[in-house]
PDB file of C-alpha atoms in Angstrom:
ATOM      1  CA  UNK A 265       0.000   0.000   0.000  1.00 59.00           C
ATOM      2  CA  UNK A 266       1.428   3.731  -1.165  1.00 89.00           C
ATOM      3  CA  UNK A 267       1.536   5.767   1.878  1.00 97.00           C
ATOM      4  CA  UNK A 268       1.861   9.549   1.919  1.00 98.00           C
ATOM      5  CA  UNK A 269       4.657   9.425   4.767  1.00 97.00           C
ATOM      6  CA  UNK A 270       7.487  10.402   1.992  1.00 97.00           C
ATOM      7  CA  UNK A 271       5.549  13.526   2.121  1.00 97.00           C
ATOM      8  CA  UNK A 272       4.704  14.829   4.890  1.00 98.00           C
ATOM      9  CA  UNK A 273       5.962  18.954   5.055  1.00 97.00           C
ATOM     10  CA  UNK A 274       6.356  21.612   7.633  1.00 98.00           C
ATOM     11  CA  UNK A 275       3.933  23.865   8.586  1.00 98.00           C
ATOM     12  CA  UNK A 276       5.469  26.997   8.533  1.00 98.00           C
ATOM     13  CA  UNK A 277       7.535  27.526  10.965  1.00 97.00           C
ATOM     14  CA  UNK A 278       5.252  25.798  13.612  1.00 98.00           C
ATOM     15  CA  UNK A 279       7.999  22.456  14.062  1.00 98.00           C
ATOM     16  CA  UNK A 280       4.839  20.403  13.408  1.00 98.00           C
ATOM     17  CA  UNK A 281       5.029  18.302  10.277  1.00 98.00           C
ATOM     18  CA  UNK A 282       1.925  17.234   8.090  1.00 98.00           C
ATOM     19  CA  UNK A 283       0.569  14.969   5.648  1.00 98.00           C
ATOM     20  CA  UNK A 284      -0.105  16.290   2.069  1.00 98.00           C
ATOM     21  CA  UNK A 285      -3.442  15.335   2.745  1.00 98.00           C
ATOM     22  CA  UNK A 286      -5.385  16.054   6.114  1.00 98.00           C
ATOM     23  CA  UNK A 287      -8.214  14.206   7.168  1.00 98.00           C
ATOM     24  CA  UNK A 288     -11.628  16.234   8.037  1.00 97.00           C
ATOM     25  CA  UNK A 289     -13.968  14.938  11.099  1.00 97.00           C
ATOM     26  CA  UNK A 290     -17.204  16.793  10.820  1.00 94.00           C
ATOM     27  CA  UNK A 291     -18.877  13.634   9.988  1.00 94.00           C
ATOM     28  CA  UNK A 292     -17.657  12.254  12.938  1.00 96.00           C
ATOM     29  CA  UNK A 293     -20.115  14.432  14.675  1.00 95.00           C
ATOM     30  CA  UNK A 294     -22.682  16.225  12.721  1.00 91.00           C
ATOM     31  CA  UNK A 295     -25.018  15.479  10.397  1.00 85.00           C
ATOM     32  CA  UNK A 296     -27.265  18.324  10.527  1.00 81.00           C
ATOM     33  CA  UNK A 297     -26.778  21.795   8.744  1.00 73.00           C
ATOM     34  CA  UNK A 298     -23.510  20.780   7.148  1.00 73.00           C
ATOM     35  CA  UNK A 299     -23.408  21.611   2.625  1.00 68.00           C
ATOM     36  CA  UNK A 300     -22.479  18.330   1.247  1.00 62.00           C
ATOM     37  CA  UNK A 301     -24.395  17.282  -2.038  1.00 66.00           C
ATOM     38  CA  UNK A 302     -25.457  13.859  -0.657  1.00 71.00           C
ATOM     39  CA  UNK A 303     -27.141  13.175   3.259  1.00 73.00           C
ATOM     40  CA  UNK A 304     -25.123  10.445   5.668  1.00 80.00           C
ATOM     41  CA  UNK A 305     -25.580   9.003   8.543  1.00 89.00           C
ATOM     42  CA  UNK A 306     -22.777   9.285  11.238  1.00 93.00           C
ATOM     43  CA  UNK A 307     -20.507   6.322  11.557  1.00 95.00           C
ATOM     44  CA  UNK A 308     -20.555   3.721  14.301  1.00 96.00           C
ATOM     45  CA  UNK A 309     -17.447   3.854  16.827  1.00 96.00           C
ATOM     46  CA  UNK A 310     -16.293   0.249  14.638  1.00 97.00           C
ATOM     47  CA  UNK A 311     -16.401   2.171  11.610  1.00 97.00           C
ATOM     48  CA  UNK A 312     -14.462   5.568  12.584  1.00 97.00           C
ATOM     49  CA  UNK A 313     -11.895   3.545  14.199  1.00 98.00           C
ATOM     50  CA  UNK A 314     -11.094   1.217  10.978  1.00 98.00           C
ATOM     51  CA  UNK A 315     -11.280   4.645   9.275  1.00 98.00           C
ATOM     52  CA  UNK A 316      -8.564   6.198  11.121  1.00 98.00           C
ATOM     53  CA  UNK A 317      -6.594   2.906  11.291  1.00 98.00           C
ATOM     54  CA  UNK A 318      -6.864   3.339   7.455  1.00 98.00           C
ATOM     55  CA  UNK A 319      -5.674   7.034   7.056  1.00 98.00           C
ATOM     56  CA  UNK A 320      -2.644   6.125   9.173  1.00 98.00           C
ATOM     57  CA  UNK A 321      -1.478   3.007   7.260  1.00 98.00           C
ATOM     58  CA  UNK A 322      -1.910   5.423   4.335  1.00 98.00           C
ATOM     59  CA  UNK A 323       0.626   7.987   5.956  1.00 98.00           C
ATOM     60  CA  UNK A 324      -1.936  10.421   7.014  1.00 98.00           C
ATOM     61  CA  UNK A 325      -0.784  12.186  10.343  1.00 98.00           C
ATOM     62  CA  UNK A 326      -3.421  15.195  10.251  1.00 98.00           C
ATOM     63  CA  UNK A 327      -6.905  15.286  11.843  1.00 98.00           C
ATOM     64  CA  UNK A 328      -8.886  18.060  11.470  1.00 98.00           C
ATOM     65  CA  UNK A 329     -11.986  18.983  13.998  1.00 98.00           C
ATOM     66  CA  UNK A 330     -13.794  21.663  16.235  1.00 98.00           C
ATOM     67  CA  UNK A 331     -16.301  21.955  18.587  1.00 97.00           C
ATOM     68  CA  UNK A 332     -18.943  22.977  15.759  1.00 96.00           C
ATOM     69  CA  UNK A 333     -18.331  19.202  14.639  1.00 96.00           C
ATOM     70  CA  UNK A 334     -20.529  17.408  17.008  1.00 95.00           C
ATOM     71  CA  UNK A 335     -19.198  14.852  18.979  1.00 96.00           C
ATOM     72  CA  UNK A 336     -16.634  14.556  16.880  1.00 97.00           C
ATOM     73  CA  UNK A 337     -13.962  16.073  19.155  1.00 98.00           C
ATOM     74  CA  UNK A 338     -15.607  13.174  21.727  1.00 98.00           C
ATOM     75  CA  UNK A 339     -15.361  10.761  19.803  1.00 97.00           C
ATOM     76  CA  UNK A 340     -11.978  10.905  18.467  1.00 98.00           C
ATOM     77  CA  UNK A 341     -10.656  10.894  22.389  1.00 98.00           C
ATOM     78  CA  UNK A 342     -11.979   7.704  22.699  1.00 97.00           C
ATOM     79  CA  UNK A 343     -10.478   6.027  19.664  1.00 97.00           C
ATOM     80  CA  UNK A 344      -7.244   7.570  19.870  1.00 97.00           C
ATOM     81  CA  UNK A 345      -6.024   6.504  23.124  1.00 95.00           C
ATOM     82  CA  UNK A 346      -2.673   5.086  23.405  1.00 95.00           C
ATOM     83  CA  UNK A 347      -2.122   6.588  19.573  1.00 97.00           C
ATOM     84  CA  UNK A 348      -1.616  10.666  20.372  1.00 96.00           C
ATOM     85  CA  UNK A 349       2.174  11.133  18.981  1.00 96.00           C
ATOM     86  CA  UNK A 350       0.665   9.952  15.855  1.00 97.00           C
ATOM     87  CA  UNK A 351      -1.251  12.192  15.575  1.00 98.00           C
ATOM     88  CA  UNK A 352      -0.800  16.215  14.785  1.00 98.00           C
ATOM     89  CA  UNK A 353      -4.411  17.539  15.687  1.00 98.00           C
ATOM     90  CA  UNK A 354      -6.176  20.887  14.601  1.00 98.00           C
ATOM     91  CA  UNK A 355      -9.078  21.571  16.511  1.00 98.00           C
ATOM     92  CA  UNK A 356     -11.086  25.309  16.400  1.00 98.00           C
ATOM     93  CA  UNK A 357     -12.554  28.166  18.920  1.00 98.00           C
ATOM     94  CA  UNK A 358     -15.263  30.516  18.352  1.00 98.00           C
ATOM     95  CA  UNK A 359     -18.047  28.806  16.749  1.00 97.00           C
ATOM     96  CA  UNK A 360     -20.472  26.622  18.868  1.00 96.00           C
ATOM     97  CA  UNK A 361     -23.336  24.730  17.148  1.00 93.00           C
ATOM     98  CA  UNK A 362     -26.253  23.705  18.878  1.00 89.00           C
ATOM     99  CA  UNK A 363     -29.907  23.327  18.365  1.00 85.00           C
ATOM    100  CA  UNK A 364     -29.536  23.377  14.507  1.00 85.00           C
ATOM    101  CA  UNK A 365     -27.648  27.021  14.811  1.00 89.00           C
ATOM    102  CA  UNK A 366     -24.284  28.289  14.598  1.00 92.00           C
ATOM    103  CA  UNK A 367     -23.219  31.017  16.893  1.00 95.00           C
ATOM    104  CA  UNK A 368     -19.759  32.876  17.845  1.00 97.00           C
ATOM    105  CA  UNK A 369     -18.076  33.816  20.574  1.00 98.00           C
ATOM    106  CA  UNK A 370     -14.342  35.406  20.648  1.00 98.00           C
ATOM    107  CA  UNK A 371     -13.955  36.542  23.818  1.00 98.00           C
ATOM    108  CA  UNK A 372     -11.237  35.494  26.460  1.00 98.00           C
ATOM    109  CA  UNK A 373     -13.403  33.866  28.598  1.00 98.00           C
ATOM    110  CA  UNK A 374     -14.995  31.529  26.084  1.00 98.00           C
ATOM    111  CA  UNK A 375     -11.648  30.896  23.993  1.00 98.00           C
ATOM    112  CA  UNK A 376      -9.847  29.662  27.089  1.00 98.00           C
ATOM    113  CA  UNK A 377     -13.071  27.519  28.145  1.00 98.00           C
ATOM    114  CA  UNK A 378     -13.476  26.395  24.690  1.00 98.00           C
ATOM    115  CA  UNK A 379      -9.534  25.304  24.571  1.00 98.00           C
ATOM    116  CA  UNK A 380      -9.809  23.254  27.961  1.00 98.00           C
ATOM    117  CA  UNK A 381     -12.758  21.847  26.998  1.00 98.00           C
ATOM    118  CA  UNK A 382     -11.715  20.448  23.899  1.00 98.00           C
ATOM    119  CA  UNK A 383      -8.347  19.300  25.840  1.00 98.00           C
ATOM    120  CA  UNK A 384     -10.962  17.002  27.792  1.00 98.00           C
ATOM    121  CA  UNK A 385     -12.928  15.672  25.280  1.00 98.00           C
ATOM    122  CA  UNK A 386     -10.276  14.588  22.861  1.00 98.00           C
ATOM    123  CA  UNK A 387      -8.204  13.492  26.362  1.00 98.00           C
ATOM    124  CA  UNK A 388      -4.957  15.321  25.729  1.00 98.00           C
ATOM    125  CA  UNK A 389      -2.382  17.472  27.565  1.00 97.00           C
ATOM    126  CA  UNK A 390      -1.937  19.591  24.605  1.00 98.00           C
ATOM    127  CA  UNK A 391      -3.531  20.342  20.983  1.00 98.00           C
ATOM    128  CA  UNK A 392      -1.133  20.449  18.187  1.00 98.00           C
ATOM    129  CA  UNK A 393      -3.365  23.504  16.587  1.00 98.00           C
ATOM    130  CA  UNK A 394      -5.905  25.441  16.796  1.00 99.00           C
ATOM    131  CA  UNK A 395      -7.688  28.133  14.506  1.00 98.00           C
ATOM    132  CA  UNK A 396      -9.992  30.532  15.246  1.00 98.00           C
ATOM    133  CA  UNK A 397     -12.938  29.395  13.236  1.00 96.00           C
ATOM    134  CA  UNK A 398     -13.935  33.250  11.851  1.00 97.00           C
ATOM    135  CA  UNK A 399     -18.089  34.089  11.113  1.00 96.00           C
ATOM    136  CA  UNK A 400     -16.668  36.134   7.975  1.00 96.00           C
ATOM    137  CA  UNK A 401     -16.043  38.970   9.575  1.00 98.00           C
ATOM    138  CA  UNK A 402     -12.486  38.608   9.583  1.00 98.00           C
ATOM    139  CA  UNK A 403     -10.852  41.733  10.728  1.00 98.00           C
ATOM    140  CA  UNK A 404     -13.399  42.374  12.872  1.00 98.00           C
ATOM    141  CA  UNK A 405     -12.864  38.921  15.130  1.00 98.00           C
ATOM    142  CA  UNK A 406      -9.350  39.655  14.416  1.00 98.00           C
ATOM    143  CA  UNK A 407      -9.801  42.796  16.581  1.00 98.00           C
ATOM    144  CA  UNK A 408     -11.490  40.778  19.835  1.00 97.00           C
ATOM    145  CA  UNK A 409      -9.552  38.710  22.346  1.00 98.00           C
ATOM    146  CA  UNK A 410      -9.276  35.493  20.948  1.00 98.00           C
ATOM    147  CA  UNK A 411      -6.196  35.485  19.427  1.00 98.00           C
ATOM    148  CA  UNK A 412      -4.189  37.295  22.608  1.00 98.00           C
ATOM    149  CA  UNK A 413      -5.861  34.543  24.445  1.00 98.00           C
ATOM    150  CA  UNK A 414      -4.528  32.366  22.249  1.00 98.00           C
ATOM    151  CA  UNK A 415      -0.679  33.553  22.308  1.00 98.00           C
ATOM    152  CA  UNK A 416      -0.682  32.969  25.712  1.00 98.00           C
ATOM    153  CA  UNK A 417      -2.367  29.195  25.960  1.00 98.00           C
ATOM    154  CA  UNK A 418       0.398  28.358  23.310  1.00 98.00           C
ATOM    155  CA  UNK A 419       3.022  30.581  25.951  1.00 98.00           C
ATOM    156  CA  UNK A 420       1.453  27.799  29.018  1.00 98.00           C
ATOM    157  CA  UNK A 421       1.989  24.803  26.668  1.00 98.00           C
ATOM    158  CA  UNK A 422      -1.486  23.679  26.045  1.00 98.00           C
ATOM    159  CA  UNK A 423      -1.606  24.483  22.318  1.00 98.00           C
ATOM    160  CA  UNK A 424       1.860  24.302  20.238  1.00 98.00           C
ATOM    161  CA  UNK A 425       0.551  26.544  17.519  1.00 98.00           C
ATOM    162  CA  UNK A 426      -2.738  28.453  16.446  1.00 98.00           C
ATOM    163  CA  UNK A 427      -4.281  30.531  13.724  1.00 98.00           C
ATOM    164  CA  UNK A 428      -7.085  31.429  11.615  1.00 98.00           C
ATOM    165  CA  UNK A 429      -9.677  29.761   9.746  1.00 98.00           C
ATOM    166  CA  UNK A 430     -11.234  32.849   7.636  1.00 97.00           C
ATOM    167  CA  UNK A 431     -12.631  33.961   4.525  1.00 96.00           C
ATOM    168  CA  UNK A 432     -10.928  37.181   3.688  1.00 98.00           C
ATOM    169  CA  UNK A 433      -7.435  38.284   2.025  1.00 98.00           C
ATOM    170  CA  UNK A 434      -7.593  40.857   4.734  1.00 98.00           C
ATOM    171  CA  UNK A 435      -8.199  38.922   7.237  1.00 98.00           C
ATOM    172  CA  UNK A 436      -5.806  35.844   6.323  1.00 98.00           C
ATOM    173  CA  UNK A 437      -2.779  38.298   5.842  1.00 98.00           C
ATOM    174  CA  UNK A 438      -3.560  39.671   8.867  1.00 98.00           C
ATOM    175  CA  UNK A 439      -4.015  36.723  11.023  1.00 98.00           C
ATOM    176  CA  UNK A 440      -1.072  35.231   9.587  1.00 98.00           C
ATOM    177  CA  UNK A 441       1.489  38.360  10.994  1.00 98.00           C
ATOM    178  CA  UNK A 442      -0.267  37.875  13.989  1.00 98.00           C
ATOM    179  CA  UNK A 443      -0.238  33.904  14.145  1.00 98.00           C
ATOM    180  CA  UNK A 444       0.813  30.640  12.798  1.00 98.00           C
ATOM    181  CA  UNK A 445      -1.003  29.306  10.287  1.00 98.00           C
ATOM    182  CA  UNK A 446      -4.162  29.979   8.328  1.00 98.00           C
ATOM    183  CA  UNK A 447      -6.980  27.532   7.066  1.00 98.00           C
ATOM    184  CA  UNK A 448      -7.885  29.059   3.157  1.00 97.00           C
ATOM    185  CA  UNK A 449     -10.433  28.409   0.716  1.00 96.00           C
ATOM    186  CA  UNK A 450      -8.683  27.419  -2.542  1.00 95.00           C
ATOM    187  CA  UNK A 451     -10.176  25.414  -5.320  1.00 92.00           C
ATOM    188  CA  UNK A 452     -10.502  25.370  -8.752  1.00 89.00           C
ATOM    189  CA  UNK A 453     -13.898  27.028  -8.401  1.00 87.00           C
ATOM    190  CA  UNK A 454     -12.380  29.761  -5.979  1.00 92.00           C
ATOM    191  CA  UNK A 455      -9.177  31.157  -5.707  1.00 94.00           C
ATOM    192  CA  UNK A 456      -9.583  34.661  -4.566  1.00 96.00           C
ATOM    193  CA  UNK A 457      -7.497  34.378  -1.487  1.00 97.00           C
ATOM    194  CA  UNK A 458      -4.206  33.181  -3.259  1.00 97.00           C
ATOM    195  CA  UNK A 459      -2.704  36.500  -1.556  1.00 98.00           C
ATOM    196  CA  UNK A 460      -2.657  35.118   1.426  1.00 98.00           C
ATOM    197  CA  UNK A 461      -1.337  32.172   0.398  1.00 98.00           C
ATOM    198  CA  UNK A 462       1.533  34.141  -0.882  1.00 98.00           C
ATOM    199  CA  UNK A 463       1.832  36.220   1.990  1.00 98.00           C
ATOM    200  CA  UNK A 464       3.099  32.503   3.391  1.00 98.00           C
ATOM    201  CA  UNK A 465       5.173  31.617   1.609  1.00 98.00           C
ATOM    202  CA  UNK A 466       7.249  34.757   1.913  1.00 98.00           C
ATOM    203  CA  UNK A 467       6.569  34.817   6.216  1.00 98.00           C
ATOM    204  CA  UNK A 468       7.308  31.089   6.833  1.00 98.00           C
ATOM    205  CA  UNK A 469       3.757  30.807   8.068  1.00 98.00           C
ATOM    206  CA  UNK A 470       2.022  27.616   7.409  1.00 98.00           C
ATOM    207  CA  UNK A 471      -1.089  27.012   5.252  1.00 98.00           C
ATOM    208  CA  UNK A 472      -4.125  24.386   5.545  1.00 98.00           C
ATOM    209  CA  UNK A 473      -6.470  24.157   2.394  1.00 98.00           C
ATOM    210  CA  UNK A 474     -10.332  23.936   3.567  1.00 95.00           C
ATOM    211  CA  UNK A 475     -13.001  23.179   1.051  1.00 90.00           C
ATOM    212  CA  UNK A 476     -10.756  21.605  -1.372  1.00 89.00           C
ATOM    213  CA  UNK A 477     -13.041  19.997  -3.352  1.00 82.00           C
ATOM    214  CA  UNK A 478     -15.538  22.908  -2.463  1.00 72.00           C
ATOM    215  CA  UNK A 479     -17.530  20.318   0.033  1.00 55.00           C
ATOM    216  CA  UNK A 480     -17.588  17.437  -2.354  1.00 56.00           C
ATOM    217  CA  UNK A 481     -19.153  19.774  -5.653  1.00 51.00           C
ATOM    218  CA  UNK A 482     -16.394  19.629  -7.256  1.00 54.00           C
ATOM    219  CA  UNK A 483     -16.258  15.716  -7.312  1.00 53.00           C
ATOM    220  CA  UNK A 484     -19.586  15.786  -9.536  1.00 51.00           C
ATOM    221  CA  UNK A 485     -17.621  17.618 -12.126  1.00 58.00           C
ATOM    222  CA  UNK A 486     -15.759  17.319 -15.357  1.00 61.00           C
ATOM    223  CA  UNK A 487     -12.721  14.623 -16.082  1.00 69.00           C
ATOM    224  CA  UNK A 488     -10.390  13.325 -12.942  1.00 79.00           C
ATOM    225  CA  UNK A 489     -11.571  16.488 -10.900  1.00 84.00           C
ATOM    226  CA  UNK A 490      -9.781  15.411  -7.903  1.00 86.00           C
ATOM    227  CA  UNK A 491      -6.150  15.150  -9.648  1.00 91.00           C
ATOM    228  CA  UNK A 492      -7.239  18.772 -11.543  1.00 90.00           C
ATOM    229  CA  UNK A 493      -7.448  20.369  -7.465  1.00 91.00           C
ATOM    230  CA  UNK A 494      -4.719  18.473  -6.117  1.00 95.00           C
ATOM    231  CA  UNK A 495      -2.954  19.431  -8.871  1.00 95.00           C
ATOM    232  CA  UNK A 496      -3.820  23.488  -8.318  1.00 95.00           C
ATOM    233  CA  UNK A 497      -3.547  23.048  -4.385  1.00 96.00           C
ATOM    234  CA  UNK A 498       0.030  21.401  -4.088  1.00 97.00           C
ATOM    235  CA  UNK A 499       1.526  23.549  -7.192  1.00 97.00           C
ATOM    236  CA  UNK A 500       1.838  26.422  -4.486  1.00 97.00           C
ATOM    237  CA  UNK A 501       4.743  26.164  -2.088  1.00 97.00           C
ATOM    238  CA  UNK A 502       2.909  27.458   0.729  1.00 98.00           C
ATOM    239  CA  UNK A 503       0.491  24.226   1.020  1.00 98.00           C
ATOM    240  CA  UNK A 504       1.159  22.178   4.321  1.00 98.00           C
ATOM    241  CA  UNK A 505      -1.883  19.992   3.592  1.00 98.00           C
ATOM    242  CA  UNK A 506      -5.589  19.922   2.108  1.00 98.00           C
ATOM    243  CA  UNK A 507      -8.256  18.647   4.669  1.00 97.00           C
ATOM    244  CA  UNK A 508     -11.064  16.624   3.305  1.00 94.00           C
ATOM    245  CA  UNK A 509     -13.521  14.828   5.040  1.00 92.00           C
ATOM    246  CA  UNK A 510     -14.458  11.865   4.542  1.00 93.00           C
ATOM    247  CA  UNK A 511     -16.116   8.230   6.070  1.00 95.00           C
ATOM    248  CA  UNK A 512     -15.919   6.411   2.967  1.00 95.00           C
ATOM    249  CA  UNK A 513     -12.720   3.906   3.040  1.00 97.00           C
ATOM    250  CA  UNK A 514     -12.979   3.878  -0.641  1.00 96.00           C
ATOM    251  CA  UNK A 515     -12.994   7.295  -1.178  1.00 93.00           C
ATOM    252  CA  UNK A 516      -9.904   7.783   1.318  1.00 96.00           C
ATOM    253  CA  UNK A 517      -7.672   5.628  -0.669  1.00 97.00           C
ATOM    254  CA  UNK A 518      -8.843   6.909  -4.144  1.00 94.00           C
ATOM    255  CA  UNK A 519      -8.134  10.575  -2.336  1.00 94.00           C
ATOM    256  CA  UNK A 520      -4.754   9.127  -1.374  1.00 97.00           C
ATOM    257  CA  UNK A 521      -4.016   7.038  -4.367  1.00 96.00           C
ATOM    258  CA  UNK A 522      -4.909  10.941  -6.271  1.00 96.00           C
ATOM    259  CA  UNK A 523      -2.769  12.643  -3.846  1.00 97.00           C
ATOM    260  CA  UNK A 524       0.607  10.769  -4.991  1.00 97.00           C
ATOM    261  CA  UNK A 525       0.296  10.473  -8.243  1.00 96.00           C
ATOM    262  CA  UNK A 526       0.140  14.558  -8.498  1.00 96.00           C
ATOM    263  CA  UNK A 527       3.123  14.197  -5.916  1.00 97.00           C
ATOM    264  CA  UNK A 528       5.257  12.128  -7.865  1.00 92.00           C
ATOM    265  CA  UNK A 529       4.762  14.177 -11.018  1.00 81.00           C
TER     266      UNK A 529
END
């Protein structure tokens, strides 16, 4: 079996390394209010587990959640017991989701809560990463507490790095100045914030590709769609990683088997 472990990269300057290819957890946790094309029900404990099993024989490293997921940050504390070095994990603050409804918070209190809380439920003495997971209005969450709060959790140990999940150029360049790392839309549908992935690559600072495969639309398009984003994503030096969800075994070794042949070109 191929593996991606040839491959893994740094993140910026963070000292973490990562695996070309991340895997997302949302539907680890939530069903509800989430934009894929196609409904799914949440897998049983059996199933996740054989999953992640699967992503590390296949030289994936990186596990992406937050507590807007569900249960998912639960649920991966459970199955990863005695496995944490293995494991680089990038988890979120600032968006809960309850009741059917998003809603934000950036203040200190809630960001340290939020940070100890997730600490708990995955059952870990410290989070590789975690990214302030932005409403949109970038500079404007940019200009709360939550990212002071977060300098100093990462000063106490708890976190090794943190960032910004956003949706702005703005707001990326600024987050990255300020931080270590910043989750970007980039796609072959969207590409509007390739300034920040430049910004980057010329600061050291490490970057995390969200929606690449624009939640799965992209898959119902055109010829070999995957290898065309892979392609786009991992032809810019700044890209740690791409994180795409996924509970489908066969889809995580086609996304793997994808992922290395644009690597070896």
């Amino acid at each position: 079996m191929s593996s991606l472990q040839p491959f893994h990269r740094p993140l910026g300057n963070t000292g973490l390394s990562v695996s070309p290819l991340g895997l997302g957890t949302v539907k680890f946790g939530r069903n509800q209010g989430v934009k894929y094309p196609t409904g799914f029900e949440l897998p049983t404990d059996r199933q996740a587990r054989d999953l992640l099993s699967l992503a590390r024989d296949l030289g994936i490293n990186l596990l992406d959640t937050a507590p807007a997921y569900g249960i998912s940050e639960q649920r991966l504390g459970g199955l990863l017991q005695g496995q944490r070095p293995e494991w680089v994990i990038c988890t979120k603050v600032g968006e809960e989701f309850a009741d059917g409804a998003s809603h934000f918070d950036f203040s200190a209190a809630h960001t340290r809560h939020s940070v100890e809380r997730s600490l708990r439920r995955l059952k870990t003495d410290y989070i590789d990463l975690v990214l302030v997971h932005s409403d949109g209005n970038d500079m404007d969450v940019l200009d709360q507490e939550v990212y002071p709060t977060l300098a100093e959790l990462k000063q106490q140990g708890l976190i090794r790095a943190f960032g910004f999940s956003g949706k702005t150029i703005e707001g990326g360049i600024r987050a990255l100045d300020g931080g270590d790392c910043a989750m970007v839309t980039y796609n072959l549908q969207q590409q509007q914030e390739r300034p920040v992935l430049d910004h980057a690559l010329s600061h050291n600072k490490g970057i995390l590709i969200k929606k690449a495969l624009a939640s799965g639309h992209i898959c119902l398009q055109g010829d070999d769609p995957m290898f065309a984003s892979l392609q786009l994503i991992y032809s810019h030096p700044a890209v740690a990683s791409a994180i795409i969800g996924t509970i489908n075994p066969g889809h995580l070794r086609e996304n793997v088997a994808t992922a290395l042949r644009v690597l070896h070109r």
